[in-house]
Amino acid sequence: MESVKQTRAHVARLDLSTAQIAVLDGQAHTARALWNLLHEYFTFRQGRFATVKECDTAIRVARREIDWMGQLPAQAAQAVLKTYRQAWANFFNPDHPAKRPTFKARFGSRLAVDVPQARDLQIKRINRRWGAVNLPKVGRVRFRWTKDLPGVTKGGPAGRITGARLVKDAFGWQIVFRTERQVPAPVSHPGPQVGIDRGINVALALSDGTMREHGDWLAAGEREHLRRLEKKSARQHRTRTRTPGQPPSKRLSRTYDQIARLRATAKRRAVNWQHQTTTELANAFSVVVVEDLKITNMVRSAKGTTEQPGRNVTQKAGLNRAITGEAWGRTVTLLQYKTRDRGGLVVKVPAPGTSQTCHQCGHRDAACRDGTRFSCANPVCGWTGHADTNAAINIRNAAGTAVSGRGDLGAARSVKRQPPRAA
């Protein structure tokens, strides 16, 4: 049977001592400083970019002449160069949304250290709950064991670990294992086709009339706690004058950390819901049709300029926060690789008109939609129903006008424009 290579990432929580946390923090700040030095060396030259060889030579010289550069392992320093070059490649790729690489600020940048050599990790399972891993210049560290890693445990999945990345978030340091496996090539998915409308009042509305919804990511008490902390941070920031670039006070930093943990909790719950929902959809449907939304343009501020100030700025800001909180782009990203693994396909179709057009007769009128209710103004038709369901059916029927598609090629060839039909 034909097989394909499957690469995945597995995140686990590290159990570190205070001294080990200090070492990793120092490595991460050194990696950030190395990025900034590379960016200055790479861009501020006489009319040309530096080559990879020149950058590599500059890193070796810096590690010999600057003492604190030695905090970062040599392989991790090379990984910073590789990541930096890839950032420029993404920027020059017209199909990639990446922006131009720039300097990384000390406050606000995500701390991360790469461990590109898998042989240095020496992963071993200790017991049912914990495993152990070697980290360069840190030593032996325990990590939370929640899933068998390929090629590590006896009787576990076949494959291998190709490297890891250490990332710090609001809850502490995590290790992200890069895994590689050979799995059977997916066969064409036998399931039906579905259109999905992403929204705010209804998270996901399907063309079959069903919906996928969720509650608030934070409980009422947690939301009130977050509101009080945000007011507290604003008061602390206002009462302490400081020059730009100066670190905040310890009290303000502690408040910021509490806010970050609550927001990280909300994000974890959102990602967990998205994973469960997208797995269910990928198992059930062979072709998933979604709108090709330009989310970055949708969440732009309405402030305008001094000469031409915007209108309804506060309302637009609230809408932008709601759209950002739903993370529509992440939902599609999860759907793409999950449907591909199951022999399915994700198709993106043009977005204009899907929420204003009646799927039954094709009549288009913006006045037909009133909130979550759609009433066709065509007297011959007169269809009435949920507006998001109507939009999802239009999205499904527009599969023949796709602007892009990712997944199984056999499924891609079978997608044809569907005639208008009732839900």
CSV table of C-alpha atoms in Angstrom, one decimal:
chain,number,residue,atom,x,y,z
A,1,MET,CA,0.0,0.0,0.0
A,2,GLU,CA,1.3,3.4,-0.9
A,3,SER,CA,2.3,5.6,2.1
A,4,VAL,CA,2.9,9.3,2.6
A,5,LYS,CA,5.0,11.2,5.1
A,6,GLN,CA,3.0,12.9,7.8
A,7,THR,CA,4.6,15.7,10.0
A,8,ARG,CA,2.9,16.8,13.1
A,9,ALA,CA,3.7,18.8,16.3
A,10,HIS,CA,3.0,17.6,19.8
A,11,VAL,CA,3.0,20.2,22.7
A,12,ALA,CA,3.9,19.2,26.3
A,13,ARG,CA,4.3,21.2,29.5
A,14,LEU,CA,7.8,21.3,31.0
A,15,ASP,CA,8.4,20.9,34.7
A,16,LEU,CA,11.3,23.3,35.4
A,17,SER,CA,13.1,24.6,38.5
A,18,THR,CA,13.7,28.3,39.1
A,19,ALA,CA,17.3,28.0,37.9
A,20,GLN,CA,16.3,26.1,34.7
A,21,ILE,CA,13.7,28.8,33.9
A,22,ALA,CA,16.3,31.5,34.3
A,23,VAL,CA,18.6,29.6,31.8
A,24,LEU,CA,15.9,29.2,29.2
A,25,ASP,CA,14.8,32.8,29.6
A,26,GLY,CA,18.4,33.9,29.0
A,27,GLN,CA,18.7,31.7,25.9
A,28,ALA,CA,15.4,33.0,24.5
A,29,HIS,CA,16.5,36.7,25.0
A,30,THR,CA,19.8,35.9,23.4
A,31,ALA,CA,18.0,34.3,20.4
A,32,ARG,CA,15.9,37.5,20.1
A,33,ALA,CA,19.0,39.7,20.2
A,34,LEU,CA,20.6,37.5,17.6
A,35,TRP,CA,17.6,38.0,15.3
A,36,ASN,CA,17.9,41.8,15.7
A,37,LEU,CA,21.6,41.7,15.0
A,38,LEU,CA,21.0,39.5,11.9
A,39,HIS,CA,18.3,41.9,10.7
A,40,GLU,CA,20.6,44.9,11.0
A,41,TYR,CA,23.5,43.1,9.3
A,42,PHE,CA,21.3,41.6,6.6
A,43,THR,CA,19.5,44.8,5.6
A,44,PHE,CA,21.7,47.8,6.4
A,45,ARG,CA,24.4,47.2,3.9
A,46,GLN,CA,25.6,49.0,0.8
A,47,GLY,CA,22.7,48.4,-1.6
A,48,ARG,CA,22.4,44.6,-1.2
A,49,PHE,CA,21.3,41.9,1.1
A,50,ALA,CA,23.9,39.8,2.9
A,51,THR,CA,24.3,36.2,1.8
A,52,VAL,CA,23.7,33.1,4.0
A,53,LYS,CA,27.5,32.5,4.1
A,54,GLU,CA,28.2,36.1,5.3
A,55,CYS,CA,25.5,35.8,7.9
A,56,ASP,CA,26.9,32.5,9.2
A,57,THR,CA,30.4,33.9,9.4
A,58,ALA,CA,29.0,36.9,11.3
A,59,ILE,CA,27.3,34.7,13.8
A,60,ARG,CA,30.5,32.7,14.4
A,61,VAL,CA,32.5,35.9,14.9
A,62,ALA,CA,29.9,37.3,17.3
A,63,ARG,CA,29.9,34.1,19.4
A,64,ARG,CA,33.6,34.4,19.8
A,65,GLU,CA,33.7,38.1,20.7
A,66,ILE,CA,30.5,38.6,22.7
A,67,ASP,CA,30.4,36.7,26.0
A,68,TRP,CA,26.6,36.6,26.4
A,69,MET,CA,26.2,35.0,23.0
A,70,GLY,CA,27.5,31.8,24.5
A,71,GLN,CA,24.3,31.4,26.4
A,72,LEU,CA,22.6,30.2,23.2
A,73,PRO,CA,23.6,26.8,21.9
A,74,ALA,CA,25.4,26.8,18.5
A,75,GLN,CA,22.6,24.7,16.9
A,76,ALA,CA,20.0,27.1,18.2
A,77,ALA,CA,21.9,30.0,16.8
A,78,GLN,CA,21.9,28.4,13.4
A,79,ALA,CA,18.2,27.8,13.7
A,80,VAL,CA,17.6,31.5,14.3
A,81,LEU,CA,19.4,32.2,10.9
A,82,LYS,CA,17.3,29.5,9.2
A,83,THR,CA,14.1,31.0,10.6
A,84,TYR,CA,15.1,34.5,9.6
A,85,ARG,CA,15.9,33.5,6.0
A,86,GLN,CA,12.5,31.7,5.9
A,87,ALA,CA,10.8,34.9,7.0
A,88,TRP,CA,12.2,36.7,4.0
A,89,ALA,CA,11.2,33.9,1.7
A,90,ASN,CA,7.7,34.0,3.0
A,91,PHE,CA,7.6,37.8,2.5
A,92,PHE,CA,8.7,37.6,-1.1
A,93,ASN,CA,6.2,34.8,-1.8
A,94,PRO,CA,3.1,36.5,-3.4
A,95,ASP,CA,0.9,33.7,-2.1
A,96,HIS,CA,2.0,34.0,1.5
A,97,PRO,CA,0.4,36.6,3.9
A,98,ALA,CA,3.7,37.2,5.8
A,99,LYS,CA,4.8,40.8,6.4
A,100,ARG,CA,8.3,42.2,6.0
A,101,PRO,CA,10.6,40.9,8.8
A,102,THR,CA,11.5,43.6,11.4
A,103,PHE,CA,13.2,44.0,14.7
A,104,LYS,CA,11.8,42.1,17.8
A,105,ALA,CA,11.1,44.2,20.9
A,106,ARG,CA,12.2,42.9,24.3
A,107,PHE,CA,8.7,43.4,25.7
A,108,GLY,CA,5.9,41.8,23.7
A,109,SER,CA,8.0,39.3,21.7
A,110,ARG,CA,7.3,35.6,22.3
A,111,LEU,CA,10.3,33.8,23.9
A,112,ALA,CA,11.4,30.7,22.0
A,113,VAL,CA,14.5,28.5,21.6
A,114,ASP,CA,14.9,25.9,18.9
A,115,VAL,CA,16.4,22.4,19.4
A,116,PRO,CA,17.0,21.2,15.8
A,117,GLN,CA,19.0,18.1,16.6
A,118,ALA,CA,16.7,15.3,17.8
A,119,ARG,CA,19.6,13.1,18.9
A,120,ASP,CA,20.3,15.6,21.7
A,121,LEU,CA,16.9,15.2,23.3
A,122,GLN,CA,17.3,11.6,24.6
A,123,ILE,CA,13.6,11.2,25.3
A,124,LYS,CA,12.4,8.6,27.8
A,125,ARG,CA,9.2,7.8,29.5
A,126,ILE,CA,9.4,7.8,33.3
A,127,ASN,CA,5.9,6.8,34.3
A,128,ARG,CA,2.3,7.1,33.2
A,129,ARG,CA,2.2,10.9,33.7
A,130,TRP,CA,5.8,12.1,33.0
A,131,GLY,CA,8.6,11.8,30.5
A,132,ALA,CA,12.2,13.2,30.6
A,133,VAL,CA,14.1,15.0,27.9
A,134,ASN,CA,17.6,16.5,27.6
A,135,LEU,CA,17.8,20.3,26.8
A,136,PRO,CA,21.1,21.9,25.8
A,137,LYS,CA,22.7,23.8,28.6
A,138,VAL,CA,19.7,23.1,30.8
A,139,GLY,CA,20.0,19.4,31.6
A,140,ARG,CA,17.5,16.7,32.2
A,141,VAL,CA,14.0,18.0,32.4
A,142,ARG,CA,10.6,16.4,33.0
A,143,PHE,CA,7.7,17.0,30.8
A,144,ARG,CA,4.0,16.1,31.0
A,145,TRP,CA,3.3,12.8,29.1
A,146,THR,CA,-0.1,13.0,27.5
A,147,LYS,CA,0.4,11.1,24.2
A,148,ASP,CA,2.8,8.4,22.9
A,149,LEU,CA,5.6,9.9,20.8
A,150,PRO,CA,6.6,8.1,17.5
A,151,GLY,CA,9.6,5.9,17.9
A,152,VAL,CA,10.0,6.5,21.6
A,153,THR,CA,7.8,4.0,23.5
A,154,LYS,CA,7.8,0.3,22.9
A,155,GLY,CA,4.6,-0.7,21.1
A,156,GLY,CA,3.8,2.9,20.3
A,157,PRO,CA,3.4,4.5,16.9
A,158,ALA,CA,6.2,4.0,14.4
A,159,GLY,CA,8.1,7.1,13.2
A,160,ARG,CA,10.7,9.4,14.6
A,161,ILE,CA,11.1,12.8,16.3
A,162,THR,CA,13.0,15.3,14.1
A,163,GLY,CA,13.5,18.1,16.6
A,164,ALA,CA,11.8,20.3,19.1
A,165,ARG,CA,11.1,24.0,19.9
A,166,LEU,CA,10.8,25.5,23.4
A,167,VAL,CA,8.1,28.2,23.6
A,168,LYS,CA,7.1,30.3,26.6
A,169,ASP,CA,3.5,31.4,27.1
A,170,ALA,CA,1.5,32.7,30.0
A,171,PHE,CA,1.6,29.4,31.8
A,172,GLY,CA,5.3,28.8,31.5
A,173,TRP,CA,7.6,26.9,29.2
A,174,GLN,CA,6.3,24.3,26.7
A,175,ILE,CA,8.1,21.9,24.5
A,176,VAL,CA,6.8,21.3,20.9
A,177,PHE,CA,8.1,18.0,19.5
A,178,ARG,CA,8.3,17.8,15.7
A,179,THR,CA,7.3,14.3,14.7
A,180,GLU,CA,7.4,12.4,11.4
A,181,ARG,CA,5.5,9.3,10.4
A,182,GLN,CA,4.8,7.2,7.3
A,183,VAL,CA,1.0,6.6,7.1
A,184,PRO,CA,-1.1,5.0,4.4
A,185,ALA,CA,-2.1,7.3,1.6
A,186,PRO,CA,-5.7,8.6,2.2
A,187,VAL,CA,-8.5,7.2,-0.1
A,188,SER,CA,-11.3,9.5,-1.4
A,189,HIS,CA,-13.7,10.4,1.3
A,190,PRO,CA,-17.2,8.9,0.7
A,191,GLY,CA,-19.1,11.5,2.6
A,192,PRO,CA,-21.4,14.3,1.3
A,193,GLN,CA,-20.5,17.9,0.4
A,194,VAL,CA,-21.2,20.8,2.9
A,195,GLY,CA,-21.0,24.6,2.9
A,196,ILE,CA,-20.1,26.4,6.1
A,197,ASP,CA,-20.8,30.0,6.9
A,198,ARG,CA,-18.6,31.5,9.7
A,199,GLY,CA,-20.2,34.1,11.8
A,200,ILE,CA,-20.4,35.8,15.2
A,201,ASN,CA,-24.0,35.1,16.5
A,202,VAL,CA,-23.6,31.5,15.2
A,203,ALA,CA,-20.0,30.3,15.1
A,204,LEU,CA,-20.5,27.8,12.2
A,205,ALA,CA,-23.7,27.4,10.2
A,206,LEU,CA,-23.9,24.3,7.9
A,207,SER,CA,-25.8,24.0,4.7
A,208,ASP,CA,-27.6,20.9,6.0
A,209,GLY,CA,-29.4,23.1,8.5
A,210,THR,CA,-27.3,22.3,11.6
A,211,MET,CA,-25.1,24.6,13.5
A,212,ARG,CA,-22.0,24.4,15.6
A,213,GLU,CA,-22.1,26.8,18.5
A,214,HIS,CA,-20.1,27.5,21.7
A,215,GLY,CA,-20.6,29.5,24.9
A,216,ASP,CA,-18.4,32.2,26.3
A,217,TRP,CA,-14.7,31.1,26.6
A,218,LEU,CA,-14.6,32.6,30.2
A,219,ALA,CA,-17.1,32.1,33.0
A,220,ALA,CA,-19.0,35.1,34.4
A,221,GLY,CA,-16.6,35.3,37.4
A,222,GLU,CA,-13.5,35.1,35.2
A,223,ARG,CA,-14.8,37.8,32.9
A,224,GLU,CA,-15.5,40.1,35.9
A,225,HIS,CA,-12.0,39.3,37.2
A,226,LEU,CA,-10.5,40.2,33.8
A,227,ARG,CA,-12.4,43.4,33.7
A,228,ARG,CA,-11.1,44.4,37.2
A,229,LEU,CA,-7.6,43.5,36.3
A,230,GLU,CA,-7.7,45.6,33.1
A,231,LYS,CA,-9.0,48.6,35.1
A,232,LYS,CA,-6.2,48.0,37.6
A,233,SER,CA,-3.5,47.9,35.0
A,234,ALA,CA,-4.8,51.1,33.4
A,235,ARG,CA,-4.7,52.8,36.8
A,236,GLN,CA,-1.2,51.5,37.6
A,237,HIS,CA,0.1,52.6,34.2
A,238,ARG,CA,-1.4,56.0,34.4
A,239,THR,CA,0.0,56.8,37.9
A,240,ARG,CA,3.6,55.8,37.0
A,241,THR,CA,5.4,57.9,34.4
A,242,ARG,CA,8.2,56.1,32.7
A,243,THR,CA,10.3,56.7,29.6
A,244,PRO,CA,9.8,54.6,26.5
A,245,GLY,CA,11.6,51.3,26.6
A,246,GLN,CA,11.8,51.3,30.4
A,247,PRO,CA,10.3,48.1,31.9
A,248,PRO,CA,7.0,48.4,33.9
A,249,SER,CA,7.0,48.3,37.7
A,250,LYS,CA,6.8,44.9,39.4
A,251,ARG,CA,3.2,45.5,40.4
A,252,LEU,CA,2.2,46.4,36.9
A,253,SER,CA,4.1,43.4,35.5
A,254,ARG,CA,2.3,41.1,38.0
A,255,THR,CA,-1.1,42.5,36.9
A,256,TYR,CA,-0.1,42.0,33.2
A,257,ASP,CA,0.8,38.4,34.0
A,258,GLN,CA,-2.6,37.8,35.6
A,259,ILE,CA,-4.4,39.3,32.5
A,260,ALA,CA,-2.2,37.2,30.2
A,261,ARG,CA,-3.1,33.9,32.0
A,262,LEU,CA,-6.8,34.6,31.8
A,263,ARG,CA,-6.6,35.4,28.1
A,264,ALA,CA,-4.5,32.3,27.5
A,265,THR,CA,-7.1,30.3,29.3
A,266,ALA,CA,-9.8,31.6,26.9
A,267,LYS,CA,-7.6,30.8,23.9
A,268,ARG,CA,-6.9,27.3,25.1
A,269,ARG,CA,-10.7,26.6,25.4
A,270,ALA,CA,-11.3,28.2,22.0
A,271,VAL,CA,-8.6,26.0,20.4
A,272,ASN,CA,-10.0,22.9,22.1
A,273,TRP,CA,-13.5,23.6,20.8
A,274,GLN,CA,-12.1,24.2,17.3
A,275,HIS,CA,-10.1,21.0,17.3
A,276,GLN,CA,-13.1,18.9,18.4
A,277,THR,CA,-15.5,20.6,15.9
A,278,THR,CA,-13.2,20.4,12.9
A,279,THR,CA,-12.4,16.8,13.6
A,280,GLU,CA,-16.1,16.0,13.6
A,281,LEU,CA,-16.6,17.9,10.3
A,282,ALA,CA,-13.6,16.3,8.6
A,283,ASN,CA,-14.9,12.8,9.6
A,284,ALA,CA,-18.4,13.5,8.3
A,285,PHE,CA,-17.9,15.4,5.0
A,286,SER,CA,-15.8,14.8,1.9
A,287,VAL,CA,-15.8,18.4,0.6
A,288,VAL,CA,-16.1,21.4,2.9
A,289,VAL,CA,-16.8,24.7,1.1
A,290,VAL,CA,-16.0,28.0,2.9
A,291,GLU,CA,-15.8,31.7,1.9
A,292,ASP,CA,-12.5,33.2,0.9
A,293,LEU,CA,-12.6,35.9,3.5
A,294,LYS,CA,-10.0,38.7,3.7
A,295,ILE,CA,-10.0,38.8,7.5
A,296,THR,CA,-7.2,41.3,7.8
A,297,ASN,CA,-9.2,43.8,5.8
A,298,MET,CA,-12.4,43.0,7.8
A,299,VAL,CA,-10.9,43.9,11.2
A,300,ARG,CA,-9.3,47.2,10.2
A,301,SER,CA,-9.9,50.1,12.4
A,302,ALA,CA,-12.6,52.7,11.5
A,303,LYS,CA,-10.9,55.7,13.2
A,304,GLY,CA,-9.9,57.3,9.9
A,305,THR,CA,-7.7,60.4,9.8
A,306,THR,CA,-7.8,63.9,11.4
A,307,GLU,CA,-9.1,65.3,8.1
A,308,GLN,CA,-11.6,62.5,7.6
A,309,PRO,CA,-12.5,60.9,11.0
A,310,GLY,CA,-14.4,57.6,10.9
A,311,ARG,CA,-17.9,56.9,12.1
A,312,ASN,CA,-19.2,54.4,14.6
A,313,VAL,CA,-15.6,53.8,15.7
A,314,THR,CA,-16.6,52.1,19.0
A,315,GLN,CA,-19.1,49.8,17.4
A,316,LYS,CA,-16.6,48.8,14.7
A,317,ALA,CA,-14.0,48.1,17.4
A,318,GLY,CA,-16.4,45.8,19.2
A,319,LEU,CA,-17.1,44.0,15.9
A,320,ASN,CA,-13.4,43.6,15.3
A,321,ARG,CA,-12.9,42.1,18.7
A,322,ALA,CA,-15.7,39.6,18.1
A,323,ILE,CA,-14.3,38.6,14.7
A,324,THR,CA,-10.8,38.2,16.1
A,325,GLY,CA,-12.2,36.1,19.1
A,326,GLU,CA,-13.8,33.6,16.7
A,327,ALA,CA,-10.4,33.0,14.9
A,328,TRP,CA,-12.0,32.1,11.6
A,329,GLY,CA,-8.7,31.6,9.9
A,330,ARG,CA,-7.6,29.0,12.4
A,331,THR,CA,-10.8,27.0,11.9
A,332,VAL,CA,-10.1,26.8,8.1
A,333,THR,CA,-6.4,25.9,8.7
A,334,LEU,CA,-7.4,23.0,11.0
A,335,LEU,CA,-10.1,21.8,8.5
A,336,GLN,CA,-7.6,21.8,5.6
A,337,TYR,CA,-5.1,19.4,7.1
A,338,LYS,CA,-7.7,17.2,8.8
A,339,THR,CA,-9.8,16.8,5.6
A,340,ARG,CA,-6.6,16.1,3.6
A,341,ASP,CA,-5.6,13.3,6.0
A,342,ARG,CA,-9.1,11.7,5.4
A,343,GLY,CA,-9.1,12.1,1.7
A,344,GLY,CA,-11.3,15.1,1.7
A,345,LEU,CA,-11.0,18.7,0.4
A,346,VAL,CA,-11.5,22.2,1.6
A,347,VAL,CA,-12.7,24.6,-1.2
A,348,LYS,CA,-12.7,28.4,-0.9
A,349,VAL,CA,-15.3,30.4,-2.9
A,350,PRO,CA,-15.8,34.1,-3.5
A,351,ALA,CA,-17.5,35.7,-0.5
A,352,PRO,CA,-19.6,38.6,-2.0
A,353,GLY,CA,-23.3,38.1,-2.1
A,354,THR,CA,-23.6,34.9,-0.2
A,355,SER,CA,-25.6,36.4,2.7
A,356,GLN,CA,-27.8,38.6,0.5
A,357,THR,CA,-28.9,36.1,-2.1
A,358,CYS,CA,-31.8,33.7,-1.8
A,359,HIS,CA,-30.5,30.2,-2.4
A,360,GLN,CA,-34.0,29.1,-3.6
A,361,CYS,CA,-34.5,31.5,-6.5
A,362,GLY,CA,-31.3,33.5,-6.8
A,363,HIS,CA,-32.9,36.9,-6.0
A,364,ARG,CA,-30.3,39.2,-4.4
A,365,ASP,CA,-31.3,42.1,-2.1
A,366,ALA,CA,-29.5,43.4,1.0
A,367,ALA,CA,-32.9,44.2,2.5
A,368,CYS,CA,-33.8,40.5,2.6
A,369,ARG,CA,-31.6,39.9,5.6
A,370,ASP,CA,-32.7,41.2,9.0
A,371,GLY,CA,-30.3,40.0,11.7
A,372,THR,CA,-30.4,36.2,11.7
A,373,ARG,CA,-33.6,36.0,9.6
A,374,PHE,CA,-33.7,35.9,5.8
A,375,SER,CA,-37.0,36.6,3.9
A,376,CYS,CA,-36.8,36.5,0.1
A,377,ALA,CA,-38.4,39.7,-1.4
A,378,ASN,CA,-39.2,37.8,-4.6
A,379,PRO,CA,-43.0,37.4,-4.5
A,380,VAL,CA,-42.8,34.2,-6.5
A,381,CYS,CA,-40.4,32.6,-4.0
A,382,GLY,CA,-40.9,34.1,-0.6
A,383,TRP,CA,-38.5,31.7,1.2
A,384,THR,CA,-38.0,32.4,4.8
A,385,GLY,CA,-35.4,30.9,7.2
A,386,HIS,CA,-32.2,31.4,9.1
A,387,ALA,CA,-29.9,33.8,7.3
A,388,ASP,CA,-26.7,31.9,8.2
A,389,THR,CA,-28.2,28.6,6.8
A,390,ASN,CA,-29.2,30.4,3.6
A,391,ALA,CA,-25.6,31.8,3.3
A,392,ALA,CA,-24.2,28.3,3.9
A,393,ILE,CA,-26.3,26.8,1.1
A,394,ASN,CA,-25.1,29.6,-1.3
A,395,ILE,CA,-21.5,28.8,-0.3
A,396,ARG,CA,-22.0,25.1,-1.0
A,397,ASN,CA,-23.7,25.8,-4.4
A,398,ALA,CA,-20.8,28.1,-5.4
A,399,ALA,CA,-18.2,25.3,-5.2
A,400,GLY,CA,-17.8,25.4,-9.0
A,401,THR,CA,-16.5,29.0,-8.7
A,402,ALA,CA,-13.7,28.1,-6.2
A,403,VAL,CA,-10.7,30.4,-5.9
A,404,SER,CA,-8.6,27.7,-4.2
A,405,GLY,CA,-8.8,24.2,-2.9
A,406,ARG,CA,-6.6,22.0,-0.6
A,407,GLY,CA,-6.9,18.3,-0.2
A,408,ASP,CA,-7.3,15.1,-2.2
A,409,LEU,CA,-7.0,15.8,-6.0
A,410,GLY,CA,-9.6,13.2,-6.9
A,411,ALA,CA,-12.1,15.0,-4.7
A,412,ALA,CA,-11.1,18.3,-6.3
A,413,ARG,CA,-11.9,17.0,-9.8
A,414,SER,CA,-15.3,15.8,-8.6
A,415,VAL,CA,-16.5,19.2,-7.2
A,416,LYS,CA,-19.0,20.7,-9.7
A,417,ARG,CA,-21.4,23.6,-9.5
A,418,GLN,CA,-24.5,22.5,-7.7
A,419,PRO,CA,-27.9,23.8,-8.9
A,420,PRO,CA,-30.0,26.0,-6.5
A,421,ARG,CA,-32.0,23.8,-4.2
A,422,ALA,CA,-33.9,24.1,-1.0
A,423,ALA,CA,-32.4,23.3,2.4
